[in-house]
GROMACS .gro file of C-alpha atoms in nm:
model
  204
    1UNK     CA    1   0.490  -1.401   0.901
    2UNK     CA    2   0.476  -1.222   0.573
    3UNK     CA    3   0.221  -1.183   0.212
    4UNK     CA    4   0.389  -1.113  -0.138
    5UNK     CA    5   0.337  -0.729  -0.191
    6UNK     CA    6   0.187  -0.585  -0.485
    7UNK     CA    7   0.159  -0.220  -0.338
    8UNK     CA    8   0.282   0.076  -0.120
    9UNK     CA    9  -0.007   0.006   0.106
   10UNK     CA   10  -0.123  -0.199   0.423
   11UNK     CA   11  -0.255  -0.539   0.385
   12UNK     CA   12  -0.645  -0.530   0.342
   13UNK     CA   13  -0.675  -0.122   0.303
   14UNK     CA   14  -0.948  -0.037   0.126
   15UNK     CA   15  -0.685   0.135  -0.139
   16UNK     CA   16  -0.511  -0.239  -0.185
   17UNK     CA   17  -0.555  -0.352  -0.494
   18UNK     CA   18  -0.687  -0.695  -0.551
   19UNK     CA   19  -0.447  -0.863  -0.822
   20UNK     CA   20  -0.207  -1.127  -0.811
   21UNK     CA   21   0.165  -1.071  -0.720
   22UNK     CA   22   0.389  -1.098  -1.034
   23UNK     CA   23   0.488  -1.463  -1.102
   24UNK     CA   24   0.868  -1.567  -0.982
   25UNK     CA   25   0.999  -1.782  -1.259
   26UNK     CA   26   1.390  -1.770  -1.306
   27UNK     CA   27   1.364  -2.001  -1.625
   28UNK     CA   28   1.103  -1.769  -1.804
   29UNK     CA   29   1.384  -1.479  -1.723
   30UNK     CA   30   1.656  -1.663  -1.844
   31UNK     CA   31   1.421  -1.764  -2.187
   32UNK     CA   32   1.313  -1.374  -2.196
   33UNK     CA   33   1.709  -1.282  -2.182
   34UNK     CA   34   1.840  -1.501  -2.418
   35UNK     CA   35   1.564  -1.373  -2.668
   36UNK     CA   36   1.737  -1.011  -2.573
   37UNK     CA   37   2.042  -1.117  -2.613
   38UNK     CA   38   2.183  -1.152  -2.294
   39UNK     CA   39   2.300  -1.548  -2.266
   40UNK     CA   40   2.541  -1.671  -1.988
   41UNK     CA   41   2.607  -1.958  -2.171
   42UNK     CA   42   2.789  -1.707  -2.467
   43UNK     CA   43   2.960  -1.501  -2.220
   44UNK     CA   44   2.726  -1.241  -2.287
   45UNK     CA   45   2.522  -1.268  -1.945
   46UNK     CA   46   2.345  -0.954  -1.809
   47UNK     CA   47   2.557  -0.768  -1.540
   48UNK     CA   48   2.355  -0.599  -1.199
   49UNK     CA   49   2.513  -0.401  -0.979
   50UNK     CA   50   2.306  -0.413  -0.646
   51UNK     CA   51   2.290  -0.194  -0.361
   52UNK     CA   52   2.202  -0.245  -0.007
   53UNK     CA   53   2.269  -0.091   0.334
   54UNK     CA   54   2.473  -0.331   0.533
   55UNK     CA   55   2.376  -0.445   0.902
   56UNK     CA   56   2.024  -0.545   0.802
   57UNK     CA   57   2.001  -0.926   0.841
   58UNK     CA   58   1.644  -0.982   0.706
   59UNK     CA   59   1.796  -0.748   0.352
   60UNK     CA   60   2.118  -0.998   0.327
   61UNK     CA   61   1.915  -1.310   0.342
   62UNK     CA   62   1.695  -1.169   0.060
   63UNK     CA   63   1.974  -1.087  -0.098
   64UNK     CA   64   2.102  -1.429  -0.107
   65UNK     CA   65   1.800  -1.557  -0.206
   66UNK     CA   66   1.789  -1.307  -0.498
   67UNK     CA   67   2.134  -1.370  -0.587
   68UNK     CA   68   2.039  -1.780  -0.607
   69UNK     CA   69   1.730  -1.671  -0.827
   70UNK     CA   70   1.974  -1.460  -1.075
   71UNK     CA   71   2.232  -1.743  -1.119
   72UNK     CA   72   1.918  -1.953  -1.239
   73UNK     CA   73   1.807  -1.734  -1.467
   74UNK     CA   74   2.166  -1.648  -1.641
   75UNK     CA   75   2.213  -1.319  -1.464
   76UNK     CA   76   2.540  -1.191  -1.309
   77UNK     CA   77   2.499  -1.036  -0.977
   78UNK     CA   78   2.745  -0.793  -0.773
   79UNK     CA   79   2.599  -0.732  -0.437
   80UNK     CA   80   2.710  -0.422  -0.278
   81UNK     CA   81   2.636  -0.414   0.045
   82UNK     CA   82   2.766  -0.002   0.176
   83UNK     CA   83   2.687   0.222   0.490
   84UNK     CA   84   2.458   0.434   0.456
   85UNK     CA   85   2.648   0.773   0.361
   86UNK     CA   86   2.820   0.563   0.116
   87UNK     CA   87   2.516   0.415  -0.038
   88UNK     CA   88   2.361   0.772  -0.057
   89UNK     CA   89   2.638   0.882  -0.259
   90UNK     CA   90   2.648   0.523  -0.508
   91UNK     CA   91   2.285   0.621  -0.556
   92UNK     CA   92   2.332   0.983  -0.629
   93UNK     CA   93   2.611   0.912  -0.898
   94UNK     CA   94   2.412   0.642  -1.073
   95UNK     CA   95   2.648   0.356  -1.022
   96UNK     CA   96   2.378   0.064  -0.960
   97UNK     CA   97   2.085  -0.090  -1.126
   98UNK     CA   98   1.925  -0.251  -0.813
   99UNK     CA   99   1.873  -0.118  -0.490
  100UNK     CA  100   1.735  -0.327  -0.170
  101UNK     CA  101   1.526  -0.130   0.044
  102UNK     CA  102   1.340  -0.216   0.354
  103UNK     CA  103   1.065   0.056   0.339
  104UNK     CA  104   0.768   0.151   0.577
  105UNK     CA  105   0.503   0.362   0.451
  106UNK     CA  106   0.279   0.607   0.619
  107UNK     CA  107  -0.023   0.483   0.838
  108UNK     CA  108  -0.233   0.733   0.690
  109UNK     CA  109  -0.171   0.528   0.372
  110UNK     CA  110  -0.038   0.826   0.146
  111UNK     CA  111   0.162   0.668  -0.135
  112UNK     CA  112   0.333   0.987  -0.280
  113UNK     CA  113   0.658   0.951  -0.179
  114UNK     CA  114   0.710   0.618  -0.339
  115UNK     CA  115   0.487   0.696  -0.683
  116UNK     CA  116   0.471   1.043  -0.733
  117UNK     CA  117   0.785   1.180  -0.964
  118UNK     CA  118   0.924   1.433  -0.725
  119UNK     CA  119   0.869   1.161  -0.457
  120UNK     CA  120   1.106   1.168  -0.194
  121UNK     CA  121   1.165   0.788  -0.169
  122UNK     CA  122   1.078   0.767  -0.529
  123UNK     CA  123   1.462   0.594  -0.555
  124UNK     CA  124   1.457   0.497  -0.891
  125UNK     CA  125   1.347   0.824  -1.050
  126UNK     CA  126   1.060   0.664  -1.221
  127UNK     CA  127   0.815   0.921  -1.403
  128UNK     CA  128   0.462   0.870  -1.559
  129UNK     CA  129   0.238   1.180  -1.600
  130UNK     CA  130  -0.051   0.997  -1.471
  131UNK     CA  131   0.090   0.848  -1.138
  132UNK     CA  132   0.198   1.249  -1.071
  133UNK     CA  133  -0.171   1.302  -1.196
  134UNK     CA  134  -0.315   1.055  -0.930
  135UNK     CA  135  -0.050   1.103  -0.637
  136UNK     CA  136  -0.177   1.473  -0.639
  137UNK     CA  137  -0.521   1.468  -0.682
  138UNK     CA  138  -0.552   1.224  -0.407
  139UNK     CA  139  -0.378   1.485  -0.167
  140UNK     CA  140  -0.650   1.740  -0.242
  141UNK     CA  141  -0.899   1.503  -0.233
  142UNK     CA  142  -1.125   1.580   0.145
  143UNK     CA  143  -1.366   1.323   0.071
  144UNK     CA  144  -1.236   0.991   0.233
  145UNK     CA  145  -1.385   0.709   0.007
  146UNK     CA  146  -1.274   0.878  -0.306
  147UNK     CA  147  -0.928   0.952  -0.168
  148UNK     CA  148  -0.902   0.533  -0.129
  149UNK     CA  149  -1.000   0.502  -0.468
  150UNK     CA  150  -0.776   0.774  -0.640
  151UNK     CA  151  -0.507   0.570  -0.457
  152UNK     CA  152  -0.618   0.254  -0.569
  153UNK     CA  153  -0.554   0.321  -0.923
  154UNK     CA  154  -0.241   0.472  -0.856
  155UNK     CA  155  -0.164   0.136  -0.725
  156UNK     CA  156  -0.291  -0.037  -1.006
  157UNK     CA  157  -0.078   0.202  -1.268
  158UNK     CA  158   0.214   0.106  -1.032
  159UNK     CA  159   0.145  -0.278  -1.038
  160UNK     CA  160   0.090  -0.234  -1.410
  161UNK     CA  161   0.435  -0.021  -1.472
  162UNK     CA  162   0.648  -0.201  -1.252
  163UNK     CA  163   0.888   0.095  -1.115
  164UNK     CA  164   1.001  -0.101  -0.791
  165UNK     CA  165   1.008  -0.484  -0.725
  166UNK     CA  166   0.774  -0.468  -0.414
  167UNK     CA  167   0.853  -0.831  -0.230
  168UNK     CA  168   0.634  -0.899   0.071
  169UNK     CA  169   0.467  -0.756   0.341
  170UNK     CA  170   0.582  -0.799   0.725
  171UNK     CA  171   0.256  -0.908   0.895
  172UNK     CA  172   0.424  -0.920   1.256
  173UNK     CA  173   0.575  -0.721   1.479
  174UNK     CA  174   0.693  -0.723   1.829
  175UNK     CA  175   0.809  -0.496   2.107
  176UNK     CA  176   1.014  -0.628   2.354
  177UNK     CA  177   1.067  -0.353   2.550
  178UNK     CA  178   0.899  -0.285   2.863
  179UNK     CA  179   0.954   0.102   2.826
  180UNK     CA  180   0.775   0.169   2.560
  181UNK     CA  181   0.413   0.376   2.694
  182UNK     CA  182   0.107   0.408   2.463
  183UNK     CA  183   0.214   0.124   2.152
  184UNK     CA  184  -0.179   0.030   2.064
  185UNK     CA  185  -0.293  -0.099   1.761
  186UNK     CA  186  -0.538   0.126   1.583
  187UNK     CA  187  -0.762   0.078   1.238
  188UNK     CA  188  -0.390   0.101   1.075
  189UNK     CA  189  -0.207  -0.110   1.233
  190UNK     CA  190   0.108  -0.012   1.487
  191UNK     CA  191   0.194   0.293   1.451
  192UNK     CA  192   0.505   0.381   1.666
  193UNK     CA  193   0.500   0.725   1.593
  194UNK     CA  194   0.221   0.750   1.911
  195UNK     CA  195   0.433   0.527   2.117
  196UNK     CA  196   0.668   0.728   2.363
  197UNK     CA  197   0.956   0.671   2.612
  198UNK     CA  198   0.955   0.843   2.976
  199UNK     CA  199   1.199   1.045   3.000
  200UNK     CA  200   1.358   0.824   3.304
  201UNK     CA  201   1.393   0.549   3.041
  202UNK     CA  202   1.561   0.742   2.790
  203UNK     CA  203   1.935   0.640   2.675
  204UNK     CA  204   2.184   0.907   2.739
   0.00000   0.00000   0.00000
């Protein structure tokens, strides 16, 4: 029910670009961190501090997962699992190196927020001058087909660069209540922000 991700973008769009997700291979990290100097073995093991919001099932099994895949490749892991004012403020004051996200991007496909340096979901602060370059232009750009490739190189730089971990892409997803008026499919995908509630229906 999911593909490895290797952008801010829907499955198949014609922005997607067409590379390989990065390899997984905890014994190539733990090689690569010896050779940096960080080896468990000599009590000198790299330390992560991870943050997550807490009450998201699908973000604590991957963070089990993850923290199986670190203790194969020599790396300490401290899982931090906060609500979500707390988390804000852990991330504002810099105390993590890691931070788990389930994110949903736009249906019109607009990567910006994620790439661009004043992006707001941009968590990590990462800055290159051409991503900002890109993420802009592509804005301006009125011409469909060269919007999709303006944005395709973005998300090559990205792949390239590395400034978030992207893991996979959800490729289901259900609605189970009756309620909900007007949830079609269109050419990108579900997008609940045309679905609606009557107002008899609504929770007080």
């Amino acid at each position: 029910a999911a593909r490895p991700a290797a952008a801010h973008a829907k499955h198949g769009a014609p922005d997607y670009p067409l590379v390989a997700p990065h390899p997984f291979d905890p014994a190539a990290a733990r090689r690569e961190l010896r050779l940096a100097g960080f080896d468990a073995e000599a009590g000198t093991a790299l330390r992560v501090v991870l943050l997550m919001p807490q009450g998201s099932e699908p973000l604590r099994r991957i963070a089990d997962l993850f923290g199986a895949a670190c203790q194969r490749a020599g790396v300490v892991l401290e899982v931090r699992a906060c609500e979500f004012a707390v988390l804000l403020d852990e991330r504002r004051e810099g105390r993590w190196d890691g931070l788990l996200a389930w994110q949903t991007f736009d249906a019109w496909g607009d990567p910006h927020r994620f790439l661009h340096s004043q992006g707001l979901d941009n968590f990590g602060g990462w800055q290159h001058p051409e991503a900002d370059l890109l993420a802009a232009a592509a804005q301006a750009e009125l011409d469909s087909q060269r919007r999709h490739a303006t944005w395709r190189e973005l998300h090559l730089l990205a792949h390239r660069e590395q400034p978030a971990a992207l893991l996979v892409h959800p490729m289901v997803t259900m609605l189970l209540n009756a309620d909900v008026v007007d949830a079609e499919p269109g050419p990108l995908g579900l997008s609940l922000e045309r679905a609606w509630v009557p107002a008899h229906a609504h929770r007080r």
